């Protein structure tokens, strides 16, 4: 009696579609790993020594892990064990800095004989569990400062340690937890501020500080308008200001040129000629005043008025906007400093190549260029399985790990890319839907954590292969070669599957 | 417009997916920059290697240049049946060599694929020309021009350093700077200025069809980049002096370092036995031979060997005594064939007693400097001997010992100077601890004192300058090559400049008193050069004593300061003194005076062979 009941509930309450998508992605990954190595290691797909053979073993063991989680371990264990697991993994993260082996410039791998293991992969799981555990306590409110700081610390701690291992990519994934926090009630403006910070940084480096600050002001004005407290009059004034300031640099240059003969030559001729241009005119001091000073000056003049307005109308949003503007200005002026002094050499080069500040197809840009050629040459339907040339001659480095998506792009074309991306979207979509249906906060929050992690990996990894993101070495979930990553994502997903199942079983 | 947060996130997810797909659609379907042609073509980068910068000596003589050599490359996939015997004759090699190589390529054919392999390296131009005439008969074989290092002057392999293909460890240490197949300077000057010498690689882009044949330049070579040659380097080395030093040190183990006191520029740096320049150009071929050499030619004694300095170190202790006020130039101490207060150890040679500081330096009296150090360490100014010794250590360190000098020459080591901590560890308090008598051997540069030849050469330069030195360096400033400003700054020691003057007369008399007057370095005397020097004889637990000498000249306007260290050479006067005096004469006068006495000295040094004395196990 009990047997039949259980069997039926398994069938009905398991999210079989999710499991199916998982299996498909793993299979597609495995086939493409074989395609990416078959010419340099010409063996069968199961050959023990080749990467595809090894991946087969990883896949089987990953299935074993999934079975263990689904059938053996009591589902409740994840909630109760979350904190000890988190602390244990944090300890491993620190220990690996001292005891690990160095792989490609970062010390983040443990090595046991032939097997390598990266604690940063596991830390995603434990961080998600602890977040779910803490945030599902009845009196937890993300809008309370103390609770927000607790959540931030849980995310920030492993992230900082991983940054210390100089695994920038893995650390970046943790930024994705902000989506989960948003779902749990964090103000959406956090997402906006994050986006604006990235935009300002990029504009400062690629366009100019002037453009960056102007765009920042425009966005802040727009958001204030959208937020509903400011009327049309305010908005029109803002648009007028932006327009004037957008044209100002050109006007200023015209003014300088009309007053100082030869002013337009400054910066293009050699210093001795410049000197004589400067000395020839009594207006030469104008050249020292940059339009940027006017922009910041005019904005600063407005600030006291805006602050008074904010105080009178108790408009917190406006006062926070002023703060955001000041922070933005500081960032614009420190962007160059951060870029040149804080970032490591290779990171700087990768960003330069991404933003088109430097062309370097034989050097740092090599990977991206080759990867884009591989994908681009795939066309609509690809060159056919095992038919890729970029792939087979080994032009793309790291092809079976971080650049596995190239093989998909080259051999299966746009159709293949579409299928793979749609599968990922479906997977994340289902996880979010299941999470929303859940009656328990723990399951819901954990589900959002899983979705966020998958999303970040998907976006960063594929973005990197097509030149939308700088080269950041993180794997494509379930598809890239490597046991650590496959195991970690299997465990991450199947804990959610079993939590989801556990709840539905009783309906 | 009232979306739940879930739905907003889902919209975001789909939006990102659409952005990714849009970009993929763009590069796969719309933009054909990335689709080089419909027939599965691909781009091939041919890397153009820059020529390395030339290395000059201080007078504009080229000491390292470049010459052309040829490699023979094979693309095994393109090789058809060929006349093995003929190819072997043309390439000056054996038939078995070619057969073995071809068999090796066949075994590894899967790994090699379409790549070219280097079969022969650095064949001479005549051989290559012979090959070029018949090349058409050997499809798959081709010659490749390479620029390799050329050494017109025998300036010593340890000084110049070698250039070799980067290995995995080097690639890891310099991420994003090199690729496998690149060359890099690994030791010596080549490594010191690798960044300037290496130049910037260029590349030509070609299109390759699906049969892996190169078809045409990509976009007519529009995207190609030419290589930028490396920057030339002017060194501080005097090629003549360096070569002469190499010759004098032949068949001896040890080192010579010569410095221009007024600038800290290294004029010569010899480590013997060293790597021969004939082995440098193709270092990897000689690698095993060099590594297995019992005399360790890779070991650069000039900057790495922590030798006991012997009596040369008395200058240091004398100067510290003067600064501390525990010693005056007219302090008299007795000598009874040794230090009279403790079983006549350290022992000394026969000379009059008591004597003053100047005479003690001139005759190198062991007893005198043992007294001098005792007074420094038993100074009532300090609470105990630990504190006094650590103060002494501070003084010694300020003179450039016990730490790296900070030279631009790579792989410099710092040597050792003892501290109270070291002695407290060696002589445990509960076992009686240590007293002055325990450690007195450091007063004459024995015991726990270890210094490199460059450090004692720097001491000679410091005394020559009457109290300051410039950090010894090997690269001169030249257009486009900057040097660290620290090399232009005077480095003062903790001993006042006035004190230095008080030891110089003793050093002058050591050389210029004439034979039989008790001066230990009379053999260094050269008429008109006013050499000032200090000998040393350092105990070597592995056989005969080491022979040491430092000197500078001329006394009143020093142009050169030299340290010579000869392992197992016996008394300082036996080998180190004549070698140093010949080098000074060569540098200041251009040549060795044409008189029988000097020629005899030169001949004796050139013939001297001490290799059998050196234990190598």
PDB file of N, CA, C and O in Angstrom, chain A residues 42 182 185-186 346 361-363 369-370 372-373 375-377 379-380 383 389-390 393 395 405 409 413-414 418 425 433 436 448 455 459 466, chain B residues 5-6 8-10 13-14 16-17 20-21 23-25 27-29 34-36 40-43 45 110 114 176 179 203 208 210 212:
ATOM      1  N   UNK A  42      42.608  11.686 -31.061  1.00  0.00           N
ATOM      2  CA  UNK A  42      41.684  10.914 -31.890  1.00  0.00           C
ATOM      3  C   UNK A  42      41.394   9.534 -31.307  1.00  0.00           C
ATOM      4  O   UNK A  42      42.068   8.568 -31.604  1.00  0.00           O
ATOM      5  N   UNK A 182      16.317  40.863  -4.424  1.00  0.00           N
ATOM      6  CA  UNK A 182      15.280  41.714  -4.995  1.00  0.00           C
ATOM      7  C   UNK A 182      13.922  41.018  -4.893  1.00  0.00           C
ATOM      8  O   UNK A 182      12.936  41.608  -4.459  1.00  0.00           O
ATOM      9  N   UNK A 185      12.350  41.277  -1.550  1.00  0.00           N
ATOM     10  CA  UNK A 185      11.911  42.560  -1.020  1.00  0.00           C
ATOM     11  C   UNK A 185      12.947  43.673  -1.025  1.00  0.00           C
ATOM     12  O   UNK A 185      12.659  44.784  -0.618  1.00  0.00           O
ATOM     13  N   UNK A 186      14.157  43.381  -1.489  1.00  0.00           N
ATOM     14  CA  UNK A 186      15.164  44.445  -1.551  1.00  0.00           C
ATOM     15  C   UNK A 186      14.699  45.487  -2.569  1.00  0.00           C
ATOM     16  O   UNK A 186      14.163  45.149  -3.613  1.00  0.00           O
ATOM     17  N   UNK A 346      46.489  41.530 -16.325  1.00  0.00           N
ATOM     18  CA  UNK A 346      45.770  40.771 -17.351  1.00  0.00           C
ATOM     19  C   UNK A 346      44.294  41.146 -17.386  1.00  0.00           C
ATOM     20  O   UNK A 346      43.656  41.158 -18.429  1.00  0.00           O
ATOM     21  N   UNK A 361      44.646  41.197 -31.750  1.00  0.00           N
ATOM     22  CA  UNK A 361      44.153  39.857 -32.105  1.00  0.00           C
ATOM     23  C   UNK A 361      45.166  38.734 -31.868  1.00  0.00           C
ATOM     24  O   UNK A 361      44.766  37.589 -31.767  1.00  0.00           O
ATOM     25  N   UNK A 362      46.455  39.056 -31.752  1.00  0.00           N
ATOM     26  CA  UNK A 362      47.392  37.954 -31.527  1.00  0.00           C
ATOM     27  C   UNK A 362      47.687  37.788 -30.044  1.00  0.00           C
ATOM     28  O   UNK A 362      48.246  36.803 -29.614  1.00  0.00           O
ATOM     29  N   UNK A 363      47.329  38.781 -29.248  1.00  0.00           N
ATOM     30  CA  UNK A 363      47.670  38.715 -27.835  1.00  0.00           C
ATOM     31  C   UNK A 363      46.469  38.373 -26.997  1.00  0.00           C
ATOM     32  O   UNK A 363      45.888  37.304 -27.127  1.00  0.00           O
ATOM     33  N   UNK A 369      38.794  36.668 -30.235  1.00  0.00           N
ATOM     34  CA  UNK A 369      38.751  36.742 -31.679  1.00  0.00           C
ATOM     35  C   UNK A 369      38.543  35.361 -32.287  1.00  0.00           C
ATOM     36  O   UNK A 369      37.695  35.154 -33.145  1.00  0.00           O
ATOM     37  N   UNK A 370      39.342  34.393 -31.812  1.00  0.00           N
ATOM     38  CA  UNK A 370      39.217  33.036 -32.328  1.00  0.00           C
ATOM     39  C   UNK A 370      37.847  32.465 -31.996  1.00  0.00           C
ATOM     40  O   UNK A 370      37.231  31.770 -32.799  1.00  0.00           O
ATOM     41  N   UNK A 372      35.085  34.109 -31.528  1.00  0.00           N
ATOM     42  CA  UNK A 372      34.035  34.723 -32.347  1.00  0.00           C
ATOM     43  C   UNK A 372      34.096  34.237 -33.783  1.00  0.00           C
ATOM     44  O   UNK A 372      33.068  34.080 -34.441  1.00  0.00           O
ATOM     45  N   UNK A 373      35.321  33.970 -34.270  1.00  0.00           N
ATOM     46  CA  UNK A 373      35.434  33.414 -35.621  1.00  0.00           C
ATOM     47  C   UNK A 373      34.797  32.027 -35.647  1.00  0.00           C
ATOM     48  O   UNK A 373      34.056  31.678 -36.570  1.00  0.00           O
ATOM     49  N   UNK A 375      32.419  30.785 -33.722  1.00  0.00           N
ATOM     50  CA  UNK A 375      30.964  30.851 -33.652  1.00  0.00           C
ATOM     51  C   UNK A 375      30.408  31.464 -34.939  1.00  0.00           C
ATOM     52  O   UNK A 375      29.479  30.933 -35.547  1.00  0.00           O
ATOM     53  N   UNK A 376      31.043  32.582 -35.372  1.00  0.00           N
ATOM     54  CA  UNK A 376      30.553  33.279 -36.554  1.00  0.00           C
ATOM     55  C   UNK A 376      30.570  32.399 -37.780  1.00  0.00           C
ATOM     56  O   UNK A 376      29.674  32.465 -38.631  1.00  0.00           O
ATOM     57  N   UNK A 377      31.599  31.544 -37.890  1.00  0.00           N
ATOM     58  CA  UNK A 377      31.703  30.724 -39.095  1.00  0.00           C
ATOM     59  C   UNK A 377      30.663  29.615 -39.109  1.00  0.00           C
ATOM     60  O   UNK A 377      30.520  28.907 -40.097  1.00  0.00           O
ATOM     61  N   UNK A 379      27.415  29.985 -39.039  1.00  0.00           N
ATOM     62  CA  UNK A 379      26.263  30.330 -39.870  1.00  0.00           C
ATOM     63  C   UNK A 379      24.960  29.881 -39.232  1.00  0.00           C
ATOM     64  O   UNK A 379      24.870  29.728 -38.019  1.00  0.00           O
ATOM     65  N   UNK A 380      23.954  29.646 -40.064  1.00  0.00           N
ATOM     66  CA  UNK A 380      22.629  29.344 -39.539  1.00  0.00           C
ATOM     67  C   UNK A 380      22.546  27.931 -38.959  1.00  0.00           C
ATOM     68  O   UNK A 380      21.998  27.716 -37.885  1.00  0.00           O
ATOM     69  N   UNK A 383      28.440  23.636 -39.256  1.00  0.00           N
ATOM     70  CA  UNK A 383      29.211  22.831 -40.207  1.00  0.00           C
ATOM     71  C   UNK A 383      28.976  21.343 -39.993  1.00  0.00           C
ATOM     72  O   UNK A 383      29.642  20.517 -40.594  1.00  0.00           O
ATOM     73  N   UNK A 389      36.259  23.500 -38.241  1.00  0.00           N
ATOM     74  CA  UNK A 389      37.694  23.606 -38.515  1.00  0.00           C
ATOM     75  C   UNK A 389      38.407  24.347 -37.404  1.00  0.00           C
ATOM     76  O   UNK A 389      39.475  23.959 -36.972  1.00  0.00           O
ATOM     77  N   UNK A 390      37.792  25.423 -36.952  1.00  0.00           N
ATOM     78  CA  UNK A 390      38.375  26.173 -35.844  1.00  0.00           C
ATOM     79  C   UNK A 390      38.497  25.245 -34.648  1.00  0.00           C
ATOM     80  O   UNK A 390      39.493  25.210 -33.948  1.00  0.00           O
ATOM     81  N   UNK A 393      41.181  22.194 -35.350  1.00  0.00           N
ATOM     82  CA  UNK A 393      42.601  22.515 -35.356  1.00  0.00           C
ATOM     83  C   UNK A 393      43.069  23.103 -34.034  1.00  0.00           C
ATOM     84  O   UNK A 393      44.208  23.483 -33.894  1.00  0.00           O
ATOM     85  N   UNK A 395      42.230  25.968 -32.569  1.00  0.00           N
ATOM     86  CA  UNK A 395      42.531  27.399 -32.547  1.00  0.00           C
ATOM     87  C   UNK A 395      42.043  28.054 -31.267  1.00  0.00           C
ATOM     88  O   UNK A 395      42.631  28.973 -30.760  1.00  0.00           O
ATOM     89  N   UNK A 405      31.067  26.651 -25.623  1.00  0.00           N
ATOM     90  CA  UNK A 405      29.966  27.186 -26.423  1.00  0.00           C
ATOM     91  C   UNK A 405      30.385  27.439 -27.877  1.00  0.00           C
ATOM     92  O   UNK A 405      29.558  27.424 -28.776  1.00  0.00           O
ATOM     93  N   UNK A 409      28.416  26.665 -31.342  1.00  0.00           N
ATOM     94  CA  UNK A 409      28.198  27.697 -32.345  1.00  0.00           C
ATOM     95  C   UNK A 409      28.734  27.302 -33.707  1.00  0.00           C
ATOM     96  O   UNK A 409      28.103  27.546 -34.732  1.00  0.00           O
ATOM     97  N   UNK A 413      25.651  25.855 -35.476  1.00  0.00           N
ATOM     98  CA  UNK A 413      25.148  27.115 -35.996  1.00  0.00           C
ATOM     99  C   UNK A 413      24.176  27.813 -35.061  1.00  0.00           C
ATOM    100  O   UNK A 413      24.095  27.507 -33.875  1.00  0.00           O
ATOM    101  N   UNK A 414      23.444  28.780 -35.639  1.00  0.00           N
ATOM    102  CA  UNK A 414      22.520  29.563 -34.830  1.00  0.00           C
ATOM    103  C   UNK A 414      21.434  28.669 -34.236  1.00  0.00           C
ATOM    104  O   UNK A 414      21.019  28.844 -33.090  1.00  0.00           O
ATOM    105  N   UNK A 418      20.502  28.559 -30.339  1.00  0.00           N
ATOM    106  CA  UNK A 418      19.141  28.853 -29.915  1.00  0.00           C
ATOM    107  C   UNK A 418      18.639  27.753 -28.985  1.00  0.00           C
ATOM    108  O   UNK A 418      18.120  28.016 -27.895  1.00  0.00           O
ATOM    109  N   UNK A 425      17.224  28.855 -20.481  1.00  0.00           N
ATOM    110  CA  UNK A 425      16.153  29.751 -20.043  1.00  0.00           C
ATOM    111  C   UNK A 425      14.996  28.945 -19.458  1.00  0.00           C
ATOM    112  O   UNK A 425      14.459  29.277 -18.401  1.00  0.00           O
ATOM    113  N   UNK A 433       9.462  29.265 -11.366  1.00  0.00           N
ATOM    114  CA  UNK A 433       8.036  28.933 -11.199  1.00  0.00           C
ATOM    115  C   UNK A 433       7.829  27.999 -10.011  1.00  0.00           C
ATOM    116  O   UNK A 433       6.943  28.215  -9.183  1.00  0.00           O
ATOM    117  N   UNK A 436       8.272  29.804  -6.793  1.00  0.00           N
ATOM    118  CA  UNK A 436       7.128  30.654  -6.456  1.00  0.00           C
ATOM    119  C   UNK A 436       5.955  29.849  -5.904  1.00  0.00           C
ATOM    120  O   UNK A 436       5.249  30.307  -5.017  1.00  0.00           O
ATOM    121  N   UNK A 448      15.502  30.563  -5.850  1.00  0.00           N
ATOM    122  CA  UNK A 448      15.964  31.805  -6.481  1.00  0.00           C
ATOM    123  C   UNK A 448      17.485  31.892  -6.505  1.00  0.00           C
ATOM    124  O   UNK A 448      18.080  32.424  -7.445  1.00  0.00           O
ATOM    125  N   UNK A 455      21.923  31.786 -13.944  1.00  0.00           N
ATOM    126  CA  UNK A 455      21.818  32.945 -14.810  1.00  0.00           C
ATOM    127  C   UNK A 455      23.172  33.640 -14.978  1.00  0.00           C
ATOM    128  O   UNK A 455      23.586  33.950 -16.098  1.00  0.00           O
ATOM    129  N   UNK A 459      25.143  33.997 -18.501  1.00  0.00           N
ATOM    130  CA  UNK A 459      25.360  35.301 -19.101  1.00  0.00           C
ATOM    131  C   UNK A 459      26.852  35.594 -19.259  1.00  0.00           C
ATOM    132  O   UNK A 459      27.312  35.986 -20.327  1.00  0.00           O
ATOM    133  N   UNK A 466      31.168  35.493 -27.079  1.00  0.00           N
ATOM    134  CA  UNK A 466      30.749  36.301 -28.224  1.00  0.00           C
ATOM    135  C   UNK A 466      31.157  37.760 -28.071  1.00  0.00           C
ATOM    136  O   UNK A 466      30.664  38.626 -28.772  1.00  0.00           O
TER     137      UNK A 466
ATOM    138  N   UNK B   5       7.346  41.026  -8.713  1.00  0.00           N
ATOM    139  CA  UNK B   5       8.808  40.984  -8.850  1.00  0.00           C
ATOM    140  C   UNK B   5       9.255  39.744  -9.604  1.00  0.00           C
ATOM    141  O   UNK B   5      10.222  39.778 -10.349  1.00  0.00           O
ATOM    142  N   UNK B   6       8.539  38.638  -9.380  1.00  0.00           N
ATOM    143  CA  UNK B   6       8.877  37.411 -10.109  1.00  0.00           C
ATOM    144  C   UNK B   6       8.831  37.661 -11.609  1.00  0.00           C
ATOM    145  O   UNK B   6       9.751  37.331 -12.341  1.00  0.00           O
ATOM    146  N   UNK B   8       8.940  40.485 -13.236  1.00  0.00           N
ATOM    147  CA  UNK B   8       9.994  41.398 -13.697  1.00  0.00           C
ATOM    148  C   UNK B   8      11.289  40.640 -13.913  1.00  0.00           C
ATOM    149  O   UNK B   8      12.000  40.835 -14.902  1.00  0.00           O
ATOM    150  N   UNK B   9      11.602  39.744 -12.967  1.00  0.00           N
ATOM    151  CA  UNK B   9      12.837  38.966 -13.112  1.00  0.00           C
ATOM    152  C   UNK B   9      12.759  38.056 -14.340  1.00  0.00           C
ATOM    153  O   UNK B   9      13.734  37.918 -15.075  1.00  0.00           O
ATOM    154  N   UNK B  10      11.594  37.458 -14.557  1.00  0.00           N
ATOM    155  CA  UNK B  10      11.461  36.580 -15.724  1.00  0.00           C
ATOM    156  C   UNK B  10      11.627  37.379 -17.022  1.00  0.00           C
ATOM    157  O   UNK B  10      12.282  36.917 -17.968  1.00  0.00           O
ATOM    158  N   UNK B  13      15.214  37.930 -17.488  1.00  0.00           N
ATOM    159  CA  UNK B  13      15.873  36.709 -17.958  1.00  0.00           C
ATOM    160  C   UNK B  13      15.717  36.565 -19.474  1.00  0.00           C
ATOM    161  O   UNK B  13      16.684  36.348 -20.202  1.00  0.00           O
ATOM    162  N   UNK B  14      14.477  36.748 -19.921  1.00  0.00           N
ATOM    163  CA  UNK B  14      14.225  36.604 -21.353  1.00  0.00           C
ATOM    164  C   UNK B  14      14.953  37.695 -22.129  1.00  0.00           C
ATOM    165  O   UNK B  14      15.546  37.441 -23.184  1.00  0.00           O
ATOM    166  N   UNK B  16      17.762  39.180 -21.393  1.00  0.00           N
ATOM    167  CA  UNK B  16      19.190  38.850 -21.514  1.00  0.00           C
ATOM    168  C   UNK B  16      19.386  37.755 -22.557  1.00  0.00           C
ATOM    169  O   UNK B  16      20.298  37.819 -23.393  1.00  0.00           O
ATOM    170  N   UNK B  17      18.510  36.743 -22.511  1.00  0.00           N
ATOM    171  CA  UNK B  17      18.627  35.664 -23.497  1.00  0.00           C
ATOM    172  C   UNK B  17      18.486  36.223 -24.902  1.00  0.00           C
ATOM    173  O   UNK B  17      19.221  35.830 -25.821  1.00  0.00           O
ATOM    174  N   UNK B  20      21.723  37.980 -25.898  1.00  0.00           N
ATOM    175  CA  UNK B  20      22.754  37.007 -26.278  1.00  0.00           C
ATOM    176  C   UNK B  20      22.467  36.460 -27.678  1.00  0.00           C
ATOM    177  O   UNK B  20      23.344  36.425 -28.539  1.00  0.00           O
ATOM    178  N   UNK B  21      21.205  36.061 -27.886  1.00  0.00           N
ATOM    179  CA  UNK B  21      20.860  35.468 -29.184  1.00  0.00           C
ATOM    180  C   UNK B  21      20.992  36.486 -30.310  1.00  0.00           C
ATOM    181  O   UNK B  21      21.414  36.143 -31.414  1.00  0.00           O
ATOM    182  N   UNK B  23      23.117  38.961 -30.469  1.00  0.00           N
ATOM    183  CA  UNK B  23      24.535  39.113 -30.809  1.00  0.00           C
ATOM    184  C   UNK B  23      25.023  37.887 -31.593  1.00  0.00           C
ATOM    185  O   UNK B  23      25.767  38.001 -32.560  1.00  0.00           O
ATOM    186  N   UNK B  24      24.574  36.704 -31.158  1.00  0.00           N
ATOM    187  CA  UNK B  24      24.975  35.488 -31.870  1.00  0.00           C
ATOM    188  C   UNK B  24      24.427  35.526 -33.303  1.00  0.00           C
ATOM    189  O   UNK B  24      25.139  35.225 -34.264  1.00  0.00           O
ATOM    190  N   UNK B  25      23.170  35.950 -33.415  1.00  0.00           N
ATOM    191  CA  UNK B  25      22.555  36.056 -34.737  1.00  0.00           C
ATOM    192  C   UNK B  25      23.365  37.011 -35.605  1.00  0.00           C
ATOM    193  O   UNK B  25      23.637  36.752 -36.768  1.00  0.00           O
ATOM    194  N   UNK B  27      26.620  37.877 -35.371  1.00  0.00           N
ATOM    195  CA  UNK B  27      27.933  37.395 -35.851  1.00  0.00           C
ATOM    196  C   UNK B  27      27.798  36.149 -36.725  1.00  0.00           C
ATOM    197  O   UNK B  27      28.672  35.863 -37.522  1.00  0.00           O
ATOM    198  N   UNK B  28      26.682  35.411 -36.589  1.00  0.00           N
ATOM    199  CA  UNK B  28      26.571  34.200 -37.397  1.00  0.00           C
ATOM    200  C   UNK B  28      25.883  34.452 -38.735  1.00  0.00           C
ATOM    201  O   UNK B  28      26.224  33.825 -39.727  1.00  0.00           O
ATOM    202  N   UNK B  29      24.911  35.329 -38.737  1.00  0.00           N
ATOM    203  CA  UNK B  29      24.109  35.470 -39.945  1.00  0.00           C
ATOM    204  C   UNK B  29      24.372  36.791 -40.665  1.00  0.00           C
ATOM    205  O   UNK B  29      24.514  36.832 -41.881  1.00  0.00           O
ATOM    206  N   UNK B  34      33.361  37.594 -39.455  1.00  0.00           N
ATOM    207  CA  UNK B  34      33.807  36.407 -38.751  1.00  0.00           C
ATOM    208  C   UNK B  34      33.648  35.133 -39.567  1.00  0.00           C
ATOM    209  O   UNK B  34      33.993  34.066 -39.134  1.00  0.00           O
ATOM    210  N   UNK B  35      33.028  35.291 -40.722  1.00  0.00           N
ATOM    211  CA  UNK B  35      32.903  34.127 -41.600  1.00  0.00           C
ATOM    212  C   UNK B  35      33.887  34.337 -42.720  1.00  0.00           C
ATOM    213  O   UNK B  35      33.619  35.015 -43.683  1.00  0.00           O
ATOM    214  N   UNK B  36      35.054  33.790 -42.587  1.00  0.00           N
ATOM    215  CA  UNK B  36      36.090  34.226 -43.506  1.00  0.00           C
ATOM    216  C   UNK B  36      35.759  33.807 -44.919  1.00  0.00           C
ATOM    217  O   UNK B  36      35.939  34.554 -45.861  1.00  0.00           O
ATOM    218  N   UNK B  40      34.804  26.862 -45.157  1.00  0.00           N
ATOM    219  CA  UNK B  40      35.490  26.424 -43.938  1.00  0.00           C
ATOM    220  C   UNK B  40      36.929  26.904 -43.843  1.00  0.00           C
ATOM    221  O   UNK B  40      37.813  26.172 -43.447  1.00  0.00           O
ATOM    222  N   UNK B  41      37.167  28.130 -44.246  1.00  0.00           N
ATOM    223  CA  UNK B  41      38.532  28.632 -44.123  1.00  0.00           C
ATOM    224  C   UNK B  41      38.809  29.115 -42.707  1.00  0.00           C
ATOM    225  O   UNK B  41      37.904  29.330 -41.927  1.00  0.00           O
ATOM    226  N   UNK B  42      40.059  29.304 -42.434  1.00  0.00           N
ATOM    227  CA  UNK B  42      40.380  29.835 -41.118  1.00  0.00           C
ATOM    228  C   UNK B  42      41.626  30.689 -41.211  1.00  0.00           C
ATOM    229  O   UNK B  42      42.376  30.615 -42.165  1.00  0.00           O
ATOM    230  N   UNK B  43      41.806  31.511 -40.210  1.00  0.00           N
ATOM    231  CA  UNK B  43      42.941  32.425 -40.214  1.00  0.00           C
ATOM    232  C   UNK B  43      44.151  31.777 -39.566  1.00  0.00           C
ATOM    233  O   UNK B  43      44.037  31.036 -38.616  1.00  0.00           O
ATOM    234  N   UNK B  45      47.878  32.809 -37.990  1.00  0.00           N
ATOM    235  CA  UNK B  45      48.792  33.884 -37.614  1.00  0.00           C
ATOM    236  C   UNK B  45      50.216  33.381 -37.766  1.00  0.00           C
ATOM    237  O   UNK B  45      50.592  32.384 -37.177  1.00  0.00           O
ATOM    238  N   UNK B 110      49.678  12.041 -34.673  1.00  0.00           N
ATOM    239  CA  UNK B 110      48.386  12.569 -34.236  1.00  0.00           C
ATOM    240  C   UNK B 110      48.557  13.882 -33.484  1.00  0.00           C
ATOM    241  O   UNK B 110      47.788  14.817 -33.648  1.00  0.00           O
ATOM    242  N   UNK B 114      49.058  19.102 -38.445  1.00  0.00           N
ATOM    243  CA  UNK B 114      49.576  19.878 -39.556  1.00  0.00           C
ATOM    244  C   UNK B 114      50.740  20.778 -39.163  1.00  0.00           C
ATOM    245  O   UNK B 114      51.185  21.591 -39.948  1.00  0.00           O
ATOM    246  N   UNK B 176      50.458  36.286 -19.729  1.00  0.00           N
ATOM    247  CA  UNK B 176      50.070  37.241 -20.773  1.00  0.00           C
ATOM    248  C   UNK B 176      51.226  37.979 -21.427  1.00  0.00           C
ATOM    249  O   UNK B 176      51.012  38.852 -22.244  1.00  0.00           O
ATOM    250  N   UNK B 179      54.395  33.613 -25.023  1.00  0.00           N
ATOM    251  CA  UNK B 179      53.730  32.404 -25.474  1.00  0.00           C
ATOM    252  C   UNK B 179      54.797  31.352 -25.641  1.00  0.00           C
ATOM    253  O   UNK B 179      55.954  31.696 -25.843  1.00  0.00           O
ATOM    254  N   UNK B 203      52.880  40.112 -36.512  1.00  0.00           N
ATOM    255  CA  UNK B 203      52.291  38.918 -37.109  1.00  0.00           C
ATOM    256  C   UNK B 203      51.778  39.222 -38.506  1.00  0.00           C
ATOM    257  O   UNK B 203      51.448  40.359 -38.826  1.00  0.00           O
ATOM    258  N   UNK B 208      43.670  30.089 -44.555  1.00  0.00           N
ATOM    259  CA  UNK B 208      44.029  28.698 -44.797  1.00  0.00           C
ATOM    260  C   UNK B 208      42.764  27.980 -45.200  1.00  0.00           C
ATOM    261  O   UNK B 208      41.702  28.198 -44.604  1.00  0.00           O
ATOM    262  N   UNK B 210      40.438  24.372 -46.160  1.00  0.00           N
ATOM    263  CA  UNK B 210      40.147  23.212 -45.334  1.00  0.00           C
ATOM    264  C   UNK B 210      41.190  22.106 -45.508  1.00  0.00           C
ATOM    265  O   UNK B 210      41.231  21.157 -44.735  1.00  0.00           O
ATOM    266  N   UNK B 212      44.202  22.798 -45.150  1.00  0.00           N
ATOM    267  CA  UNK B 212      45.289  23.359 -44.377  1.00  0.00           C
ATOM    268  C   UNK B 212      46.382  23.972 -45.226  1.00  0.00           C
ATOM    269  O   UNK B 212      47.517  24.066 -44.829  1.00  0.00           O
TER     270      UNK B 212
END
